[in-house]
Amino acid sequence: MSTFPNQPNRVNGGRVINYDRAITFQFNDREIHGYEGDTVASALLASGMPIVGRSYKYGRPRGIVAAGAEEPNAILQVGSGEATQVPNVKATQQEIYPGLVCHSTNGWPNVETDVMGLFGKLTSRFMPAGFYYKTFMFPAFLWDFYESMIRKAAGLGRSPEVPDPDTYDHLNHHADIVIVGAGPAGLMAAKAAAGSAARVMLIDEGAHAGGSLLSDSQQLNGDAAETWIRETLAELEAAPNVTVLQRTAVVGYHDHNYLVAHEKRSDHLGESCEVHSRQRLHAIRAEQVILATGAQERPLVYGTNDLPGCMQAHAVKTYIRRYGVVPGEKLVLTTTNDAAWDTAFAWHDAGREVVAIVDTRPAPGSDVLAEAGTRGIRVMTASAVIEARGSKCVREAVIAAIEDESVVGRSQRLRCDVIASSGGWSPLVHLTCHTGTKPVWRDEISAFVPGETRDQQHRVGGIAGVYSLPEVFTGSIAAVNESLQRLDMPPVNVSAPAADTRAEASAQPLFLVPHHKAVSRAPKQFVDFQLDVSAADIQLAGREGFESIEHVKRYTALGFGTDQGKLSNVNGAAIAAASQGREIAEVGTTMFRPNYTPVTFGAIAGRHADQLFDPIRYTAIQSWHESQGAEFEDVGQWKRPWYFPKTGEDLEAAVRRECLAVRNSLGILDASTLGKIDIQGPDAREFMNRVYTNAWKKLPVGQCRYGLMCGEDGMVMDDGVTACLAEDHFLMHTTTGGAARILEWLELWHQTEWPELNVFFNSVTDHWVTASISGPNARKLLAELTDLELSNESFPFMHFRQADVAGIPARIFRVSFTGELTYEINVQAGFGLQLWNALIEAGEKYDITPFGTETMHVLRAEKGFIIVGQDTDGSITPDDLGMSWAIAKKKPFSFLGKRGMNREDCLREDRKQLVGLLPDDENVVLKEGSQLVFDKDAPTPVPMVGHVTSSYYSATLERGFALALVKGGRQRMGDAIYIPELEGMRTATICEPIFYDKEGERQNVE
């Protein structure tokens, strides 16, 4: 009997337990005792609590099966207050702390007596896989009722309904070698890499490094495994080139060795953390990745194998040796391999009874047979546990002899309270699948291993199907040296500790233990414990015609739970293959996706919450704008000056004053927010030629060109001026709000369709401040601040020059969005305010006037210049805008959108086309978005023929005007059109969309 109060299953010897610090916590409103180092799972097992939850579908009682991330049953709701609730936490990973409060996610009114469980006993035979697809289809009028009931029953745990008081953060890393997993393979690799000049990261999801060494009985040539682990960790933590992250799971492995890791910084310390962030998401960019994630044990699939007390053999050994917890009194071990026998030896050495070791093989290894003999343990060969029996937990094991996967002879029953099973080992291929690598079946180890990869990646130890400790160490050192070779670094010479050869993981595959009865009649043989998927369900899926393993998964819900089928996937694939008469290699396995383990939304969001959820961006001139009383508007994430009111001015008055200042003398605009994408590479011209509608291959260095960018459907998606800085270097300008989207668009086409093009893109919007001076006196002002020759002959329109302005190196672009003589002066952002102040000071003699986006909109509309997203709506082609001149007719390559804009529908003459509108009442400003009609007396429903896109009052024209999209508008110049508004029917005349300086003389003035 145990000598620990309130913990009948606790024994001495737990390698990670601090027996000097007792801890109490609450589970399902009961006080549970444990020690520092315990997980909730180990503490519950120590306290003798067999039932920890209920299954999703049938409400069956569930106990702890595993000891790590693969645990499917012990799923918790953690937190005492509403704000600190965290759903779906695995009890096997949650370390205990004083005051911890947790509950089972399923089970009402409690897990001991669950209403759903009583219902499941009655209906389980009538609720096979796919029953919901068939049952709830008829009658159709009851679907709303069905759906509401299904939604109430769906899900595990509950989300908090109030704000989270904790903080979360993100951290970026660049590393030469990243090692995932701190078991024997990972520790050995890190120890070797620490002796190099490489930047090394060692990442492990557990609280304790060592992996299988902490659970196994082997010693490293006389030195306890714990000693080697402790000394190695101390050496790594002292190494300046090594970063060690524990309690950190690599949850995503993406292209180009980009890893995402989730660190739980204080979940083991308390419910809330005020000292630092509670969790952290690490974004890691690695040159070389060494995967040492190991392998996980497959449980055997036998009758009623979901009863509490049915566990993984390795998990039982882990609880005994790591935590000092023996999960019961009497053990039956059923296995297919020698490695699992160590569980029975650990159980016996802890002072509990091993009822029998039941091995499916006729001749287990002589070493383990001899060791069992010295302990007096009963051994039954060529046999298996075919069924567990008990009401709410295991009471006895039904054992029978098996031959050729069939039961032979009569069965016998052995009294026990724990059945530990081992069907072999499955390498943890999950992370390799994230980049599209398909697992490959290996018959010699009866498991899937990672397939070939194009990543800079190495696999060592269990993930590669290697279980012999000397081979694991040798392989780890070799992987490090291969990584160093790829990094052009010298190899390291490090010796591994001598180690005993471990037993092979599996000698005889067995994925479904036979029963006296057929699978469809036998007690349920569960494959997926959380979602109640049985072997019969998988066979039914095959009979229903679902042959693809992905279809089987979706029909049965195999692997849909929070564990992503870690324990069930391989067994499920093997059972599906057998039922279809196919090989496992042919059927394959489902592909695992990120995240490897659940990640909280808090960690994903980081500090991007509340005001930081949508970050506010400011230009370097923001302080000056504020000092001048500017009113701002949001454009994308930017705060842009909307207008600069003087005392007593409203928006209308300020805009009229600003417009006249630009037209008559000089205005200055902060245009820094325009998107700027730096494009470089030998194939930059070819790329530009493909993404823009016009030609770019012959654009000379020093010149600019306006470009339209269309989607594949031929509709305008962005526009802007791009400058040719060098033969292989362009600076593309985009709309402010579209900059990020356009960069993604360029990267998408480069990476997926034209990877052969040697071209690179970088967003440089934040790197440059753009001060745009516009108006008749713009040249005079600039001439005072630069030695650059500014005449039309030396510096023509749509050209750029590099020169000093006010003593600051600058790029000067002669382009115009106002229709006036304009120079856009770009300087590095750090010099932006200095440039701005110099322009303001020198421009005082010209009454220089700052103007905002509203004035800019009026000025550009007077010239008929469009704003993408305001004068377009995703259904407008360049020809609709009257911009066919921007489409190269003789391009040798079909640019993006060319086929789309030449569809029959896009060539109709009655398409909506950009036109100008002049209201009959010159003082009227039409409402933007107003619908347009040709016949004001038409009966309802009145056919709408277009809408107003931009509408302003022009102080220059002294009247209201508008831009609009009108069906067949270009053929209706001079016609009347009607605008129904709340104030009454308005009338306007259709005209050309250029209202001011149609010849463009002012922007080309000498």
Coordinates of N, CA, C and O in Angstrom, one line a residue, residues 628-711:
Q628 N -0.4 71.8 -36.8 CA -1.2 72.7 -37.6 C -2.7 72.4 -37.6 O -3.4 73.0 -38.4
G629 N -3.1 71.6 -36.6 CA -4.5 71.3 -36.4 C -5.2 70.5 -37.5 O -6.4 70.6 -37.7
A630 N -4.4 69.7 -38.2 CA -5.0 68.8 -39.2 C -6.1 67.9 -38.7 O -6.0 67.4 -37.6
E631 N -7.1 67.7 -39.5 CA -8.1 66.7 -39.3 C -7.7 65.5 -40.1 O -7.2 65.6 -41.2
F632 N -7.8 64.3 -39.5 CA -7.3 63.1 -40.2 C -8.4 62.1 -40.6 O -9.5 62.1 -40.1
E633 N -8.1 61.3 -41.7 CA -8.9 60.2 -42.1 C -8.1 59.0 -42.1 O -6.9 59.0 -42.3
D634 N -8.7 57.8 -42.0 CA -8.1 56.5 -42.0 C -8.0 56.1 -43.5 O -9.1 55.9 -44.1
V635 N -6.9 55.8 -44.0 CA -6.7 55.2 -45.3 C -5.8 54.0 -45.1 O -4.6 54.1 -44.8
G636 N -6.5 52.8 -45.3 CA -5.8 51.6 -44.9 C -5.5 51.7 -43.4 O -6.4 51.9 -42.6
Q637 N -4.3 51.5 -43.0 CA -3.9 51.6 -41.5 C -3.3 53.0 -41.2 O -3.0 53.3 -40.1
W638 N -3.2 53.8 -42.3 CA -2.5 55.1 -42.1 C -3.5 56.2 -41.6 O -4.7 56.2 -42.0
K639 N -2.9 57.1 -40.9 CA -3.6 58.4 -40.5 C -3.1 59.4 -41.6 O -1.9 59.8 -41.5
R640 N -4.0 59.8 -42.5 CA -3.6 60.8 -43.5 C -4.3 62.1 -43.2 O -5.5 62.1 -42.8
P641 N -3.6 63.3 -43.3 CA -4.3 64.5 -43.1 C -5.4 64.7 -44.2 O -5.2 64.5 -45.4
W642 N -6.6 64.9 -43.6 CA -7.8 65.1 -44.5 C -7.9 66.5 -45.0 O -8.1 66.7 -46.2
Y643 N -7.8 67.5 -44.1 CA -7.8 68.9 -44.4 C -7.2 69.6 -43.3 O -7.1 69.1 -42.2
F644 N -6.7 70.9 -43.6 CA -6.1 71.7 -42.6 C -6.9 72.9 -42.3 O -6.8 74.0 -43.0
P645 N -7.9 72.9 -41.4 CA -8.8 74.0 -41.2 C -8.1 75.2 -40.5 O -7.3 75.0 -39.5
K646 N -8.4 76.3 -40.9 CA -8.0 77.5 -40.2 C -9.2 77.9 -39.3 O -10.3 77.4 -39.4
T647 N -9.0 78.9 -38.4 CA -10.0 79.3 -37.5 C -11.3 79.6 -38.2 O -11.3 80.4 -39.1
G648 N -12.3 78.9 -37.7 CA -13.7 79.2 -38.3 C -14.0 78.5 -39.5 O -15.1 78.6 -40.0
E649 N -13.1 77.7 -40.1 CA -13.3 77.0 -41.3 C -13.9 75.6 -41.1 O -13.5 74.9 -40.1
D650 N -14.9 75.2 -41.9 CA -15.3 73.8 -41.9 C -14.6 73.1 -43.0 O -13.8 73.7 -43.7
L651 N -15.0 71.8 -43.3 CA -14.4 71.0 -44.3 C -14.5 71.7 -45.7 O -13.5 71.9 -46.4
E652 N -15.7 72.2 -46.0 CA -15.9 72.8 -47.3 C -15.1 74.0 -47.5 O -14.4 74.1 -48.6
A653 N -15.0 74.9 -46.6 CA -14.3 76.1 -46.7 C -12.8 75.8 -46.8 O -12.0 76.5 -47.6
A654 N -12.3 74.9 -46.0 CA -10.8 74.6 -46.0 C -10.4 74.0 -47.3 O -9.4 74.4 -47.9
V655 N -11.2 73.1 -47.9 CA -10.9 72.5 -49.1 C -10.9 73.5 -50.3 O -10.1 73.4 -51.1
R656 N -11.9 74.4 -50.3 CA -11.9 75.4 -51.4 C -10.6 76.2 -51.3 O -10.0 76.5 -52.3
R657 N -10.2 76.6 -50.1 CA -9.0 77.5 -50.0 C -7.8 76.7 -50.4 O -6.9 77.2 -51.2
E658 N -7.7 75.4 -50.0 CA -6.5 74.6 -50.4 C -6.5 74.4 -51.9 O -5.4 74.4 -52.5
C659 N -7.6 74.1 -52.5 CA -7.7 73.9 -54.0 C -7.2 75.1 -54.7 O -6.4 75.0 -55.7
L660 N -7.7 76.3 -54.4 CA -7.3 77.5 -55.0 C -5.8 77.8 -54.8 O -5.1 78.3 -55.7
A661 N -5.3 77.5 -53.6 CA -3.8 77.7 -53.4 C -3.0 76.9 -54.3 O -2.0 77.3 -54.9
V662 N -3.4 75.6 -54.6 CA -2.6 74.7 -55.5 C -2.7 75.2 -56.9 O -1.7 75.3 -57.6
R663 N -3.9 75.6 -57.3 CA -4.1 76.0 -58.7 C -3.4 77.4 -59.0 O -2.9 77.6 -60.1
N664 N -3.4 78.3 -58.0 CA -2.9 79.6 -58.2 C -1.5 79.8 -57.8 O -0.8 80.8 -58.3
S665 N -0.9 79.0 -56.8 CA 0.4 79.3 -56.4 C 1.2 78.0 -56.0 O 1.9 77.5 -56.8
L666 N 1.0 77.5 -54.8 CA 1.8 76.4 -54.4 C 1.1 75.6 -53.2 O 0.7 76.3 -52.2
G667 N 1.0 74.4 -53.3 CA 0.5 73.5 -52.2 C 1.5 72.4 -51.9 O 2.4 72.1 -52.8
I668 N 1.5 71.8 -50.7 CA 2.4 70.8 -50.3 C 1.5 69.6 -49.7 O 0.7 69.9 -48.9
L669 N 1.8 68.4 -50.1 CA 1.0 67.2 -49.7 C 2.0 66.2 -49.2 O 3.0 65.9 -49.8
D670 N 1.6 65.6 -48.0 CA 2.4 64.5 -47.5 C 1.9 63.2 -48.2 O 0.8 62.7 -47.9
A671 N 2.6 62.7 -49.2 CA 2.2 61.5 -50.0 C 3.0 60.3 -49.6 O 3.1 59.3 -50.3
S672 N 3.5 60.3 -48.4 CA 4.4 59.2 -47.9 C 3.7 57.9 -47.9 O 4.3 56.8 -47.9
T673 N 2.3 57.9 -47.7 CA 1.6 56.6 -47.5 C 1.4 55.8 -48.8 O 1.0 54.7 -48.7
L674 N 1.6 56.4 -49.9 CA 1.5 55.7 -51.2 C 2.4 54.4 -51.1 O 3.5 54.5 -50.7
G675 N 1.8 53.3 -51.5 CA 2.6 52.1 -51.5 C 3.8 52.1 -52.4 O 3.7 52.6 -53.5
K676 N 4.9 51.6 -51.9 CA 6.2 51.6 -52.6 C 6.8 50.2 -52.6 O 7.1 49.7 -51.5
I677 N 6.9 49.6 -53.7 CA 7.5 48.2 -53.8 C 8.7 48.3 -54.6 O 8.7 48.7 -55.8
D678 N 9.9 47.9 -54.0 CA 11.1 47.9 -54.7 C 11.3 46.5 -55.4 O 11.2 45.5 -54.8
I679 N 11.5 46.6 -56.7 CA 11.5 45.4 -57.6 C 12.9 45.3 -58.3 O 13.2 46.3 -59.0
Q680 N 13.6 44.3 -58.0 CA 14.9 44.1 -58.6 C 15.2 42.7 -59.1 O 14.5 41.8 -58.7
G681 N 16.1 42.6 -60.0 CA 16.5 41.3 -60.6 C 16.6 41.4 -62.1 O 16.0 42.2 -62.8
P682 N 17.4 40.4 -62.6 CA 17.5 40.4 -64.1 C 16.3 40.3 -64.9 O 16.2 40.7 -66.0
D683 N 15.2 39.7 -64.3 CA 13.9 39.5 -65.0 C 12.9 40.5 -64.5 O 11.7 40.3 -64.7
A684 N 13.3 41.6 -63.9 CA 12.3 42.6 -63.4 C 11.5 43.1 -64.5 O 10.3 43.3 -64.4
R685 N 12.1 43.4 -65.7 CA 11.4 44.0 -66.8 C 10.3 43.0 -67.3 O 9.2 43.4 -67.6
E686 N 10.7 41.8 -67.4 CA 9.8 40.8 -67.9 C 8.6 40.6 -67.0 O 7.5 40.5 -67.4
F687 N 8.9 40.6 -65.7 CA 7.8 40.5 -64.7 C 6.9 41.7 -64.8 O 5.7 41.5 -64.8
M688 N 7.4 42.9 -64.9 CA 6.6 44.1 -65.0 C 5.7 44.0 -66.2 O 4.5 44.4 -66.2
N689 N 6.3 43.5 -67.3 CA 5.6 43.3 -68.5 C 4.4 42.4 -68.4 O 3.4 42.6 -69.1
R690 N 4.5 41.5 -67.5 CA 3.4 40.5 -67.3 C 2.3 40.9 -66.4 O 1.1 40.6 -66.5
V691 N 2.6 41.8 -65.4 CA 1.6 42.1 -64.4 C 0.9 43.4 -64.8 O -0.2 43.7 -64.2
Y692 N 1.5 44.3 -65.6 CA 0.9 45.5 -66.0 C 0.3 45.3 -67.4 O 0.8 44.5 -68.2
T693 N -0.7 46.1 -67.8 CA -1.3 46.0 -69.1 C -0.6 46.6 -70.2 O -0.8 46.4 -71.4
N694 N 0.4 47.5 -69.9 CA 1.2 48.2 -70.9 C 2.6 47.7 -70.9 O 3.0 46.8 -70.2
A695 N 3.4 48.2 -71.9 CA 4.7 47.6 -72.1 C 5.8 48.3 -71.2 O 5.7 49.5 -71.0
W696 N 6.7 47.5 -70.8 CA 7.8 48.0 -69.9 C 9.2 47.6 -70.3 O 10.1 48.1 -69.7
K697 N 9.3 46.8 -71.3 CA 10.6 46.3 -71.6 C 11.6 47.3 -72.1 O 12.8 47.2 -72.0
K698 N 11.0 48.4 -72.7 CA 11.9 49.4 -73.3 C 11.9 50.7 -72.5 O 12.4 51.7 -73.0
L699 N 11.3 50.7 -71.3 CA 11.3 52.0 -70.6 C 12.7 52.3 -70.2 O 13.4 51.6 -69.5
P700 N 13.2 53.5 -70.6 CA 14.6 53.9 -70.3 C 14.8 54.2 -68.8 O 13.9 54.6 -68.1
V701 N 16.0 54.0 -68.4 CA 16.4 54.3 -67.0 C 16.2 55.8 -66.8 O 16.5 56.7 -67.7
G702 N 15.6 56.2 -65.7 CA 15.3 57.6 -65.4 C 13.9 58.1 -65.8 O 13.6 59.2 -65.5
Q703 N 13.1 57.2 -66.4 CA 11.8 57.6 -66.8 C 10.8 56.8 -65.9 O 11.0 55.8 -65.3
C704 N 9.5 57.4 -65.9 CA 8.4 56.8 -65.2 C 7.3 56.5 -66.1 O 7.2 57.0 -67.2
R705 N 6.5 55.6 -65.7 CA 5.3 55.2 -66.6 C 4.1 54.9 -65.7 O 4.3 54.2 -64.6
Y706 N 3.0 55.3 -66.1 CA 1.7 55.0 -65.4 C 1.3 53.6 -65.9 O 1.4 53.2 -67.0
G707 N 0.9 52.8 -64.9 CA 0.5 51.4 -65.2 C -0.8 51.0 -64.6 O -1.1 51.4 -63.4
L708 N -1.6 50.2 -65.3 CA -2.8 49.6 -64.8 C -2.5 48.1 -64.5 O -1.9 47.4 -65.3
M709 N -3.0 47.7 -63.3 CA -2.9 46.3 -63.0 C -4.2 45.7 -62.9 O -5.1 46.2 -62.3
C710 N -4.4 44.5 -63.6 CA -5.7 43.9 -63.6 C -5.7 42.5 -63.0 O -4.6 41.8 -63.0
G711 N -6.8 42.0 -62.5 CA -6.9 40.7 -62.1 C -7.0 39.7 -63.3 O -7.1 40.2 -64.4

